[in-house]
Coordinates of C-alpha atoms and ligand atoms in Angstrom, one line a residue:
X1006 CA 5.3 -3.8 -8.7
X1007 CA 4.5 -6.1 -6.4
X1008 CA 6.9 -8.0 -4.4
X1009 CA 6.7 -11.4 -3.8
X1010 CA 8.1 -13.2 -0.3
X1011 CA 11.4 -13.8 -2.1
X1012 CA 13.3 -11.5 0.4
X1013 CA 11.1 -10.9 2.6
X1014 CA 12.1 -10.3 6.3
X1015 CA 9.4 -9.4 8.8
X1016 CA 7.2 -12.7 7.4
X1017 CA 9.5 -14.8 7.6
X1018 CA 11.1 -13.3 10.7
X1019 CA 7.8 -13.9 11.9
X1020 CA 7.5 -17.8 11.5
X1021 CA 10.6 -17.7 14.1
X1022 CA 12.5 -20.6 11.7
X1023 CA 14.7 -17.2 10.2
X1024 CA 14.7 -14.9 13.8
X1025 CA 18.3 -14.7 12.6
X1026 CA 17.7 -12.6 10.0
X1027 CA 16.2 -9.7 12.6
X1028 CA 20.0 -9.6 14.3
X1029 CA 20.3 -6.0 15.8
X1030 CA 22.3 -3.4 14.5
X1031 CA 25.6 -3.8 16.2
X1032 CA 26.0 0.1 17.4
X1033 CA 29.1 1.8 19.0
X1034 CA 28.2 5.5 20.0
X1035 CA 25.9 5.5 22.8
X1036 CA 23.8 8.7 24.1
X1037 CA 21.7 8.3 27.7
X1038 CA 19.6 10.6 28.4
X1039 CA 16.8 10.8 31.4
X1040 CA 13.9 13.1 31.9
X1041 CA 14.7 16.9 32.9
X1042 CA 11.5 16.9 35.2
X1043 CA 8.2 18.4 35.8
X1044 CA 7.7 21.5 33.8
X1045 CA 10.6 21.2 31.6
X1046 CA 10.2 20.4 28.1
X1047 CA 12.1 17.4 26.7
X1048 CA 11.6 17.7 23.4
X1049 CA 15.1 19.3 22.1
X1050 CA 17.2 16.7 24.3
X1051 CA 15.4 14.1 22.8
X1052 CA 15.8 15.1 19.3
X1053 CA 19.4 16.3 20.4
X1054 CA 19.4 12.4 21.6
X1055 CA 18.4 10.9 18.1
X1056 CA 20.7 13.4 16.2
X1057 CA 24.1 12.3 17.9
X1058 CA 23.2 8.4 17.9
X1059 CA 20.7 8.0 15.9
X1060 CA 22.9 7.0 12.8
X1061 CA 25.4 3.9 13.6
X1062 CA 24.6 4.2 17.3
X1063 CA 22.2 3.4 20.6
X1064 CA 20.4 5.9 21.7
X1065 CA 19.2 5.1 25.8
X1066 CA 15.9 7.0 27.1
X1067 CA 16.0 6.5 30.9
X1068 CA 13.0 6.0 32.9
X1069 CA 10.5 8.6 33.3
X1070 CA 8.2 11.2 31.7
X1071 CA 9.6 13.1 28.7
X1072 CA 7.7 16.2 28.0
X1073 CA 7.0 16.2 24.3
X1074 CA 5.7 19.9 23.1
X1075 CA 6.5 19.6 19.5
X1076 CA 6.5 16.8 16.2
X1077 CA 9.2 14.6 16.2
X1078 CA 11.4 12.9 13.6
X1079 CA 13.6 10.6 14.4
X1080 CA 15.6 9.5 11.6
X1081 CA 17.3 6.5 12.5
X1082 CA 20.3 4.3 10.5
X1083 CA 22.0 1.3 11.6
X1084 CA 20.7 2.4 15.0
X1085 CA 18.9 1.3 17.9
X1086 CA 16.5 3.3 20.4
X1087 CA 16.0 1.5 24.3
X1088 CA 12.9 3.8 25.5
X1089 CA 12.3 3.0 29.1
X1090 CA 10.5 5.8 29.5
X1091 CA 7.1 7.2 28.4
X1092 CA 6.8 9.8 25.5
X1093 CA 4.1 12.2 26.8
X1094 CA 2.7 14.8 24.1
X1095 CA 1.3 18.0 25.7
X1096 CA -2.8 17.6 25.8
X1097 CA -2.6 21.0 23.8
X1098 CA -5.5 20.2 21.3
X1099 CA -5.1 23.6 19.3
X1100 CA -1.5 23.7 19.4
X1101 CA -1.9 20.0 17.4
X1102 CA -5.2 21.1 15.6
X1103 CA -3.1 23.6 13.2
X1104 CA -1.8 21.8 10.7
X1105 CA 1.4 23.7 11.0
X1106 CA 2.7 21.9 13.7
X1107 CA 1.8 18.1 13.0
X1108 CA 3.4 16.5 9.8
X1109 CA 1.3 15.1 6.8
X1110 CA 3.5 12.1 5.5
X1111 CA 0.3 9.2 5.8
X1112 CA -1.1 10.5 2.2
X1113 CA -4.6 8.5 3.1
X1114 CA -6.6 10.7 4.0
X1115 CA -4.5 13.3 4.9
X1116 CA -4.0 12.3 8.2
X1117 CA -1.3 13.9 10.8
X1118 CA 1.0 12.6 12.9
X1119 CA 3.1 14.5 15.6
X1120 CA 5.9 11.5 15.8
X1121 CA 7.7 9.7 12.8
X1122 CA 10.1 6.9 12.7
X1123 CA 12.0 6.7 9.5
X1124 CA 15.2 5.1 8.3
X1125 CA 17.0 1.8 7.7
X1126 CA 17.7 -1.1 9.8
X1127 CA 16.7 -0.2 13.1
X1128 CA 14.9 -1.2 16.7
X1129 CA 13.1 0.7 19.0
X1130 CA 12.9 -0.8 21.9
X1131 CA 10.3 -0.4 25.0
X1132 CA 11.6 -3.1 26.8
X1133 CA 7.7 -3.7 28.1
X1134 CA 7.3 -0.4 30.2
X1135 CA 8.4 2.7 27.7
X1136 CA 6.4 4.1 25.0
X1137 CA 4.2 7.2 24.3
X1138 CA 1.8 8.9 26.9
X1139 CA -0.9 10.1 24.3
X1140 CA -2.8 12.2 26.7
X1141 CA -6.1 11.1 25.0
X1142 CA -8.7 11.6 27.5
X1143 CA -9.3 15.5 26.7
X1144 CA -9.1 15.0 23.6
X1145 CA -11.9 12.3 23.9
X1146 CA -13.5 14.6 25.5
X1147 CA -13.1 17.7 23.6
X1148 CA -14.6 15.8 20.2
X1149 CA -17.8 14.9 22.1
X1150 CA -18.8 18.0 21.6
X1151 CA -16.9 19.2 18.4
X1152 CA -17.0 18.2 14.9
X1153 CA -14.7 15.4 14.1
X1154 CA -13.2 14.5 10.9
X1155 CA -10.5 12.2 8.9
X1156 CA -8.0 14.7 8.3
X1157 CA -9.2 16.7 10.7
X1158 CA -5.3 17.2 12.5
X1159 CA -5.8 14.7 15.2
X1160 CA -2.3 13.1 15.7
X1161 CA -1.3 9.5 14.8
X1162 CA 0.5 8.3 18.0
X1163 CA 3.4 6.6 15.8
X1164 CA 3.8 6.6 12.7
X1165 CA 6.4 4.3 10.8
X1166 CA 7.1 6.1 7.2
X1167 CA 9.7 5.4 4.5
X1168 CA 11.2 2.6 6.6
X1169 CA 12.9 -0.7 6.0
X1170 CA 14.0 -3.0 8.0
X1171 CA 13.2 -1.4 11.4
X1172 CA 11.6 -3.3 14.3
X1173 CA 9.1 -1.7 17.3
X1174 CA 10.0 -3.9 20.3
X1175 CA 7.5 -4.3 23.7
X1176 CA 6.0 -0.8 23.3
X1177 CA 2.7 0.4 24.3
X1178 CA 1.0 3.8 23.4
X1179 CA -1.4 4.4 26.4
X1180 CA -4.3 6.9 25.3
X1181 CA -3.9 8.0 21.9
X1182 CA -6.1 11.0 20.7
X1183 CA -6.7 8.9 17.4
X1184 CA -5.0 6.5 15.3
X1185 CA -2.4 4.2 17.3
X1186 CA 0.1 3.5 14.9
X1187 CA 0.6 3.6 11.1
X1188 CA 2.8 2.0 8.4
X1189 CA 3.1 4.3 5.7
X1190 CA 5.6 3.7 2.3
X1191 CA 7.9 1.4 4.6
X1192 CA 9.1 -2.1 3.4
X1193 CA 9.8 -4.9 6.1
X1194 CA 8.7 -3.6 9.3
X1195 CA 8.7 -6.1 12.4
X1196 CA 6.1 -5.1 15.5
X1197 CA 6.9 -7.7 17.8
X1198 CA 5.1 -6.6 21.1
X1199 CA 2.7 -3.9 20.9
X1200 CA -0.1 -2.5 23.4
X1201 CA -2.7 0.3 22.5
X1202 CA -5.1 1.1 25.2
X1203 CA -8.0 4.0 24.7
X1204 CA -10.4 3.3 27.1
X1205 CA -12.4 6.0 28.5
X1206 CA -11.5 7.6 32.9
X1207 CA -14.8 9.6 33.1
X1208 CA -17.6 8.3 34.3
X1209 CA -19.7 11.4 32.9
X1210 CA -19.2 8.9 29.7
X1211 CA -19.3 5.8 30.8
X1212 CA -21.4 3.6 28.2
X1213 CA -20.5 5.7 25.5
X1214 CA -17.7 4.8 23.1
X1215 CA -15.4 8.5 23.2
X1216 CA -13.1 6.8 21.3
X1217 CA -13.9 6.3 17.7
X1218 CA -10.7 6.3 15.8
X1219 CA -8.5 4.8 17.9
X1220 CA -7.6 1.8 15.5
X1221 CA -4.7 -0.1 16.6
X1222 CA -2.8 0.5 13.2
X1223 CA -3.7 1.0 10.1
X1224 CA -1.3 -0.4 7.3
X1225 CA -0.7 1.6 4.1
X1226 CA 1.3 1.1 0.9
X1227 CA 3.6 -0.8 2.7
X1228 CA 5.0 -4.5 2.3
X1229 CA 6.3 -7.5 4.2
X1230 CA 5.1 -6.2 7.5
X1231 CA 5.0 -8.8 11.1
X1232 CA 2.1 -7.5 13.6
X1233 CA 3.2 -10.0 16.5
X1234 CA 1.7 -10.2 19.7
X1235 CA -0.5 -7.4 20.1
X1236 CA -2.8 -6.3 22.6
X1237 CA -5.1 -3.7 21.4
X1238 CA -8.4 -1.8 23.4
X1239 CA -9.9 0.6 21.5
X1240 CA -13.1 2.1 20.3
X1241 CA -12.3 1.3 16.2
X1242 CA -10.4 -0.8 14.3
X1243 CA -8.4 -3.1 15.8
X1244 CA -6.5 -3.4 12.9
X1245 CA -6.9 -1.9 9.4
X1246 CA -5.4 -3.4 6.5
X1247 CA -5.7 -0.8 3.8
X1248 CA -4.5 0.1 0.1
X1249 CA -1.1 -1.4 -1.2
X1250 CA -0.5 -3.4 2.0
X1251 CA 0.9 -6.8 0.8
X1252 CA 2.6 -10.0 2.0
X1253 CA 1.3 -9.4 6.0
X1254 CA 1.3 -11.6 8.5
X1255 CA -0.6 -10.6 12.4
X1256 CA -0.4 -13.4 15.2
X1257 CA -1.2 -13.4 18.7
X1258 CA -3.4 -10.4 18.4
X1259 CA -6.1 -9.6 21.2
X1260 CA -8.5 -7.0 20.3
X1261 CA -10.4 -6.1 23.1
X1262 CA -13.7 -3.5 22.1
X1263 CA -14.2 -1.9 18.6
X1264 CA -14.8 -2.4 15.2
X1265 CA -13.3 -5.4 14.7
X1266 CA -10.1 -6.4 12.2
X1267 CA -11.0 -4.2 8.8
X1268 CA -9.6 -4.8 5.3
X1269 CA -10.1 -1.3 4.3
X1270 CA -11.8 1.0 3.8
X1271 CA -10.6 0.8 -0.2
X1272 CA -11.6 2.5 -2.9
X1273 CA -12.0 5.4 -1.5
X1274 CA -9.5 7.5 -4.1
X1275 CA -11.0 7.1 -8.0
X1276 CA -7.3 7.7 -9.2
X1277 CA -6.0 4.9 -7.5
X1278 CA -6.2 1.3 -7.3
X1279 CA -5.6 -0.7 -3.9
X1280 CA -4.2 -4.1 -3.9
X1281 CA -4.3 -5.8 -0.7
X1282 CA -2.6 -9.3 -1.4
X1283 CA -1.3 -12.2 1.2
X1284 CA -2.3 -11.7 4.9
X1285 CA -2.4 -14.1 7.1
X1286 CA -4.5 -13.0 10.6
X1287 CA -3.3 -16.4 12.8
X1288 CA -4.1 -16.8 16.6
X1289 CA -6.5 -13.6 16.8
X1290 CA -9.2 -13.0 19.7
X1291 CA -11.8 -10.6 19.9
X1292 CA -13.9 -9.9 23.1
X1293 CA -16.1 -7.3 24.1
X1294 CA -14.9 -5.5 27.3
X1295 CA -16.8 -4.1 29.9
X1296 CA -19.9 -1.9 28.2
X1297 CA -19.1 1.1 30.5
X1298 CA -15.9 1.5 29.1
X1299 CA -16.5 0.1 25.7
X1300 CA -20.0 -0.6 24.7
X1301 CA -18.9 -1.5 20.9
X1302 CA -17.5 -5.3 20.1
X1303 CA -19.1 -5.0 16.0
X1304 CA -17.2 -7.7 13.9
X1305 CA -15.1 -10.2 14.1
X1306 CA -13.2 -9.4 10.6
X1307 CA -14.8 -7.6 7.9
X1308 CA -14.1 -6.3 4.3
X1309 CA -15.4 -2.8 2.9
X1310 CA -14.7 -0.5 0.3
X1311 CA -16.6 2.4 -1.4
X1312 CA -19.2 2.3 -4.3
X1313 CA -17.8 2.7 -7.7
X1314 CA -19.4 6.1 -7.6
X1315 CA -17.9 9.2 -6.7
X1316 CA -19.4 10.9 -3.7
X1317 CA -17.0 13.9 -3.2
X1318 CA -13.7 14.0 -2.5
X1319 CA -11.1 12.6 0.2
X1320 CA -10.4 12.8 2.8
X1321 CA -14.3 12.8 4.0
X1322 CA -15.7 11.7 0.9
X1323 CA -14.9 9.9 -2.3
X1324 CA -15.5 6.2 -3.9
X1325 CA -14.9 4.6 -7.4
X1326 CA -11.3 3.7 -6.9
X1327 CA -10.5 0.0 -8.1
X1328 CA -8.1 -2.6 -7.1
X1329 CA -8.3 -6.5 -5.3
X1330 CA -8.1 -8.2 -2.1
X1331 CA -6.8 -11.8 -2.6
X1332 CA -5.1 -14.5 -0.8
X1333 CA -6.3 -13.6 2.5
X1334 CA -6.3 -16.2 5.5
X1335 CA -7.7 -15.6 8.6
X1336 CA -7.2 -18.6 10.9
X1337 CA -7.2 -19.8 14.7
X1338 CA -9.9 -16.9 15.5
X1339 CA -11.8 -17.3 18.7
X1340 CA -15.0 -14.8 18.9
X1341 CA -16.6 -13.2 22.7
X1342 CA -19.8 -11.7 22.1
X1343 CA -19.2 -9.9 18.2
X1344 CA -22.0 -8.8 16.7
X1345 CA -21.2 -9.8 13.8
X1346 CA -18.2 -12.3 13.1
X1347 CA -17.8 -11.9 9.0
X1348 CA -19.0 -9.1 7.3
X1349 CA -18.2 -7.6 3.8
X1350 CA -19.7 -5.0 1.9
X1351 CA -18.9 -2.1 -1.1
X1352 CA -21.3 0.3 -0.5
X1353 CA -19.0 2.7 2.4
X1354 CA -20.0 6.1 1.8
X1355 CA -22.7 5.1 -0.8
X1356 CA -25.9 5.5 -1.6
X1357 CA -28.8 3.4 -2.8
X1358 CA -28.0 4.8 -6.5
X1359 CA -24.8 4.4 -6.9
X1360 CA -22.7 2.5 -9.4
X1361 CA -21.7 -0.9 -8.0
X1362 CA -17.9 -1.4 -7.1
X1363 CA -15.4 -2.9 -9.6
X1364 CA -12.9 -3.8 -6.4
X1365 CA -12.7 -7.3 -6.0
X1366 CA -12.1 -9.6 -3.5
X1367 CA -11.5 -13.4 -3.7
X1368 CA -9.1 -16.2 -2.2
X1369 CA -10.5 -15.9 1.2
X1370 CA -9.8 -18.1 4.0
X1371 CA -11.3 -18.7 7.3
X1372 CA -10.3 -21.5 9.0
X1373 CA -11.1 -23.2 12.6
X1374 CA -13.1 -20.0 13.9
X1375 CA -14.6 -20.6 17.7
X1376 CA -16.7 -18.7 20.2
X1377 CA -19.9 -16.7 20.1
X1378 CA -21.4 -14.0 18.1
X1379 CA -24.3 -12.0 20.2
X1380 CA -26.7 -11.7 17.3
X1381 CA -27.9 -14.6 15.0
X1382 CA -26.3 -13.4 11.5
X1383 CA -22.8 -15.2 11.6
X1384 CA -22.0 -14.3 8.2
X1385 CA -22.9 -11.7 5.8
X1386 CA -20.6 -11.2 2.3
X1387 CA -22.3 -9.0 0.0
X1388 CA -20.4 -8.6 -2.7
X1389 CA -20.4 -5.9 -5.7
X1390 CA -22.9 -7.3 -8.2
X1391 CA -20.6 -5.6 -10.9
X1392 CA -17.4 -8.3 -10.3
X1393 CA -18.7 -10.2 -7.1
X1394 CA -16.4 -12.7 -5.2
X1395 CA -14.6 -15.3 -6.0
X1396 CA -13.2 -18.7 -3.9
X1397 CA -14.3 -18.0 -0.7
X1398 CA -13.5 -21.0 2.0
X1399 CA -14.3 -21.6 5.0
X1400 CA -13.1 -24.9 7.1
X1401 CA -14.0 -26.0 11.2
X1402 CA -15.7 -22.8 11.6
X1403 CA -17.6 -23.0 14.4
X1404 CA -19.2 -19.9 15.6
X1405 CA -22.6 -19.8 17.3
X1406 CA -25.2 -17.5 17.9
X1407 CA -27.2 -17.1 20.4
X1408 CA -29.1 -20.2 22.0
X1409 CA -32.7 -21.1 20.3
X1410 CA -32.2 -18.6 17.1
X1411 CA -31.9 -20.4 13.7
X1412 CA -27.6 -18.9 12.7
X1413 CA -28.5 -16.4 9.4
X1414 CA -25.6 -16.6 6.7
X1415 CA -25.9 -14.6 3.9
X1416 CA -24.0 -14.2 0.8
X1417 CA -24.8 -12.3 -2.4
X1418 CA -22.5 -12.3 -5.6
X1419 CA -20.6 -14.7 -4.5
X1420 CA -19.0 -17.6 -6.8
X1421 CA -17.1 -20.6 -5.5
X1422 CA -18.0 -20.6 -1.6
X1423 CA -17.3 -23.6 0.3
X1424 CA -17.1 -25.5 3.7
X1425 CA -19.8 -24.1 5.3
X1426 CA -22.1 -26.7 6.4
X1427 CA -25.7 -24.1 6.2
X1428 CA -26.5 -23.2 2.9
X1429 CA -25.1 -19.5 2.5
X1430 CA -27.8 -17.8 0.6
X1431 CA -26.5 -16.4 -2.8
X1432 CA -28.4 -14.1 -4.9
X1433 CA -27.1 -13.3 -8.9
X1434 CA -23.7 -14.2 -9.5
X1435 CA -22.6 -12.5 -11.7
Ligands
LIG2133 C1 6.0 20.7 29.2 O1 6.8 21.7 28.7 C2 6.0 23.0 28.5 C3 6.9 24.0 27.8 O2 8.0 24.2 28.5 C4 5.6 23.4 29.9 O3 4.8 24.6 29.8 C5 4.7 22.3 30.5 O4 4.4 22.6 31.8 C6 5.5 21.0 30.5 N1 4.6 19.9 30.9 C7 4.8 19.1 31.9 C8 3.8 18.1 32.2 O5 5.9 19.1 32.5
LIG2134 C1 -1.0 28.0 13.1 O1 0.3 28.2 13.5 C2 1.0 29.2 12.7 C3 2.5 29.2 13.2 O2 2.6 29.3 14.6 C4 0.4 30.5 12.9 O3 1.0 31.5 12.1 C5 -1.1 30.4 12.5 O4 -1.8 31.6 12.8 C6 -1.8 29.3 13.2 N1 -3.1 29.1 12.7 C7 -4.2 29.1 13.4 C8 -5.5 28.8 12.7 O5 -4.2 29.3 14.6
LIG2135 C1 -6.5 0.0 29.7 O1 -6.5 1.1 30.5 C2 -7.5 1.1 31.5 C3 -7.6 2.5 32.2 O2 -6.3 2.9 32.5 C4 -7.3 0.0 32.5 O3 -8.3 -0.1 33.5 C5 -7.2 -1.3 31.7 O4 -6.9 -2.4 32.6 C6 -6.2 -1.2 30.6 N1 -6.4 -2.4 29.7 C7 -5.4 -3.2 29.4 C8 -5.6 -4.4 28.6 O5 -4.2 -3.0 29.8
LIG2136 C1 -5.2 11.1 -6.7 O1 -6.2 12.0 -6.2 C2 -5.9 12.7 -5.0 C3 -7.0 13.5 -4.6 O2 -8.2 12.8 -4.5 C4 -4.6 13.5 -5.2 O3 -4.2 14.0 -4.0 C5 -3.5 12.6 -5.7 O4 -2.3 13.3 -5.9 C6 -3.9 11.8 -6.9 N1 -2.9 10.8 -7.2 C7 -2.5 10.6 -8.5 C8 -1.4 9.6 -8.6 O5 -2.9 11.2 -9.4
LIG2137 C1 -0.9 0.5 -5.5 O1 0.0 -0.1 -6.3 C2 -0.4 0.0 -7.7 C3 0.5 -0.8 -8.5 O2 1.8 -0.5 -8.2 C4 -0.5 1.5 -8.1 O3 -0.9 1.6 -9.4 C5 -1.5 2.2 -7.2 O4 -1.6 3.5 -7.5 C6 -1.1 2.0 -5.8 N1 -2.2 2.5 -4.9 C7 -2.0 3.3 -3.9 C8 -3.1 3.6 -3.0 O5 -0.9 3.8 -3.7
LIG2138 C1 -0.7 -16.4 0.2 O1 -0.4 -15.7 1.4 C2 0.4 -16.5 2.2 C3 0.5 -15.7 3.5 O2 -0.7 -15.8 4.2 C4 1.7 -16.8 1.6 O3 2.5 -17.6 2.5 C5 1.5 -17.5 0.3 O4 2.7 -17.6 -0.4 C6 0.6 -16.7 -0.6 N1 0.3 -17.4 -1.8 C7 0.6 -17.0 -3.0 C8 0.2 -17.9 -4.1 O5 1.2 -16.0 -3.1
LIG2139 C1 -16.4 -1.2 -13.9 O1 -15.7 -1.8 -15.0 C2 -16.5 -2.0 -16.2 C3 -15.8 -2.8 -17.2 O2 -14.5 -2.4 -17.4 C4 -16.8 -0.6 -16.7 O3 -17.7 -0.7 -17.8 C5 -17.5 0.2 -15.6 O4 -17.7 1.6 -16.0 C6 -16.7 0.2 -14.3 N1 -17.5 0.9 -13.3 C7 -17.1 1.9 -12.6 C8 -18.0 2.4 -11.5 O5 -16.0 2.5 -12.9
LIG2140 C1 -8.0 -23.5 16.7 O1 -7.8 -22.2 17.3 C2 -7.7 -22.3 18.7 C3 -7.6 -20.8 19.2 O2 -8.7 -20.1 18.8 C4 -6.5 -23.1 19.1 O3 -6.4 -23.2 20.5 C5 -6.5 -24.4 18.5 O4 -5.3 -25.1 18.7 C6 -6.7 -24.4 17.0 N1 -6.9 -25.7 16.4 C7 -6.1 -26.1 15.5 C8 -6.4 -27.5 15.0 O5 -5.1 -25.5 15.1
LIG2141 C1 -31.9 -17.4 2.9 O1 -32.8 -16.4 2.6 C2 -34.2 -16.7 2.9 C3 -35.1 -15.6 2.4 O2 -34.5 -14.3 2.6 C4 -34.3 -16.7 4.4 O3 -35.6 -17.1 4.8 C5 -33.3 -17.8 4.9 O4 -33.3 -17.8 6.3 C6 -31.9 -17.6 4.4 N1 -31.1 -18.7 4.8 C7 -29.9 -18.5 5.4 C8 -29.1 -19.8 5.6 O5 -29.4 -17.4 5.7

């Protein structure tokens, strides 16, 4: 069942009053390692590395480029990881394309991931220069001009699964193929210091976002997670909040390009509910980048799951799953040319026909929003007519559109909205 924030360490690490509750393991063996060189593989002394330290020791990863050729586990215990280097996985798109040689732990969506963190009560550490080289460029390019899929075998850069207490430290994952990061089944998970960059090299695609599916991280049945200080440029989701992800907290977050922060999508599986239940988004920016590298800045943060029909099955199709989103505060946010600053639908996947969503959302919060959205609909929240919203507030939001266009705010199904000083249209609550 749910767990509430009785014991809960990465939010209340977070809020810096108990940072002595994130004390480091206190290891005694240590293993050092540094890169063999060009055209060497690195994999084995790496894993070789994890296996001799990685429980009740420090592992150290010297400077450098470690030539990752295979997936990687590293199971880690009472341990703790300093990566100065970069992990750099081989641009070999077919070798990673068979599902064979990638691991398929994040159950949504089937999605694969060539390196896991796992374990209890442990730091990785990237000490503000180390992290993964993912190589993405050719695989941008390769999916221009092949079809692309979720579940499809493109790699998750990191993926954090069946993990408590474990803290990512100053990393950054240049060029992931897809995904950035995931948290997957893990309980009290502290990213403190975290920058994902996909931004397009070749000008043969300049203007053109090559990077859809780069989200920053997407967070999945996972609880009492801290997402602090983050700098993320991607083509997607900044961040995605998705099913089972409860008591989060994200601050100092700088999205630069995408989609936007997403709550979801949910619904997606009709056997399964998702509950998405106290986040708190605080200090966030959004800005749109440079249009030659990344043309898409869509939404400030939005909310969307699938009809209540089902239209085929994950992990390209599906819909009719239930669950709620409550208690949800997104505060402090400063906008930069969004298209759209709040948006929330529950028709992903749908058609025109189908039955309306039973997932509901309610107890959201936006509070002391600034900056600019580059179209003239600041709000839309179109809620299932089947259970529409609940207690929706907003307070000194402040967002504007552009100069000489009446601000459009629409809401539909909606019950209880408040602090918004325009009418927000509502249409048949329910
Ligand atoms: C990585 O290792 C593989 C296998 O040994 C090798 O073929 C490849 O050239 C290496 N890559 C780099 C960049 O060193
Ligand atoms: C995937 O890799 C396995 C193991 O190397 C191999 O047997 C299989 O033929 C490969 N599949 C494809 C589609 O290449
Ligand atoms: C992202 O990478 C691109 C290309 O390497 C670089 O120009 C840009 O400055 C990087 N962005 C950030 C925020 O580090
Ligand atoms: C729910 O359905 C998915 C397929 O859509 C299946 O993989 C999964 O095992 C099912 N889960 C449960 C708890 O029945
Ligand atoms: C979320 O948690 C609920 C309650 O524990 C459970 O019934 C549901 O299957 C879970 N959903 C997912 C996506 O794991
Ligand atoms: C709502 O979520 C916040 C985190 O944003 C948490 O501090 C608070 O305790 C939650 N409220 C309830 C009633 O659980
Ligand atoms: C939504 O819930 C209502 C009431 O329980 C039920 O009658 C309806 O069939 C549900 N809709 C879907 C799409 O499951
Ligand atoms: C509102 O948010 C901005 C950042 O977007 C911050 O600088 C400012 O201090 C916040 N105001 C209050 C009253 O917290
Ligand atoms: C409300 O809806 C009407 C009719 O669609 C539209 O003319 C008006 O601009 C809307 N008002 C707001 C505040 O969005």
């Amino acid at each position: 069942m749910l767990v509430s924030s009785l014991v809960s360490f990465a939010t209340l690490w977070s809020s810096s009053v108990c940072a002595i509750l994130a004390k480091s393991p206190s290891p005694t063996r240590t293993c050092t390692i540094a890169p063999l060189g060009s055209g060497r593989d690195d994999t084995s002394q790496v894993l070789g590395a994890i296996a001799r330290c990685g429980h009740g020791g420090h592992t150290v990863l010297r400077k450098g480029i470690y030539n990752i050729t295979r997936k990687m586990t590293w199971d880690l215990v009472d341990s703790k990881v300093d990566l100065f280097g970069h992990l750099s996985f081989t641009p070999d798109i077919d070798y990673w394309l068979n599902a064979t040689n990638t691991y398929r732990v994040v159950f949504i969506q089937n999605q694969a991931s060539w390196f896991v963190v796992t374990g209890k009560n442990w730091e990785v550490d990237g000490h503000g220069v180390g992290g993964i080289q993912g190589n993405g460029q050719p695989w941008w390019e390769y999916f221009t001009s092949h079809a692309k899929a979720d579940g499809d075998g493109r790699p998750i850069s990191l993926t954090v699964y069946r993990a408590e207490h474990g803290i990512i430290r100053d990393f950054a994952i240049e060029a992931p193929p897809f995904w950035c990061n995931t948290v997957a089944d893990s309980k009290s998970v502290i990213y403190d210091g975290m920058r994902c960059n996909a931004s397009n090299a070749n000008p043969a695609f300049a203007g053109t976002n090559i990077v859809p599916n780069t989200d920053g991280i997407n967070t999945y049945r996972s609880d009492d997670i801290a997402l602090m200080n983050w700098d993320v440029t991607c083509g997607d989701d900044c961040l995605a909040i998705k099913g089972n992800s409860t008591n989060v907290v994200a601050r100092n977050v700088m999205c630069r390009g995408g989609n936007g922060i997403a709550f979801g999508s949910l619904g997606q599986y009709a056997n399964l509910s998702d509950i998405v239940e106290n986040v708190l988004l605080e200090n966030i920016e959004l800005h749109r980048i440079d249009p030659s590298v990344q043309p898409n800045m869509q939404n400030g943060v939005y909310f969307k799951s699938w009809t209540g029909s089902v239209n085929g099955v994950p992990p390209t199709g599906g819909g009719g799953g239930t669950g709620f989103v409550k208690n949800i505060t997104a505060k402090n946010v400063f906008l930069d040319g969004v298209n759209l600053p709040i948006h929330l639908y529950q028709t992903n996947g749908g058609h025109s026909i189908d039955l309306p969503s039973n997932l509901t959302f309610g107890e959201l919060r936006f509070e002391n929003w600034t900056g600019n959205a580059l179209g003239n609909k600041i709000v839309d929240i179109e809620c299932s007519v089947a259970v529409g919203c609940a207690d929706i507030r907003f307070a000194d939001f402040d967002v504007s559109g552009p100069a000489g266009q009446a601000p459009s705010f629409i809401c539909k199904n909606v019950q209880g909205l408040t602090g918004l000083d325009v009418p927000c249209n509502a249409t048949g609550a329910p």
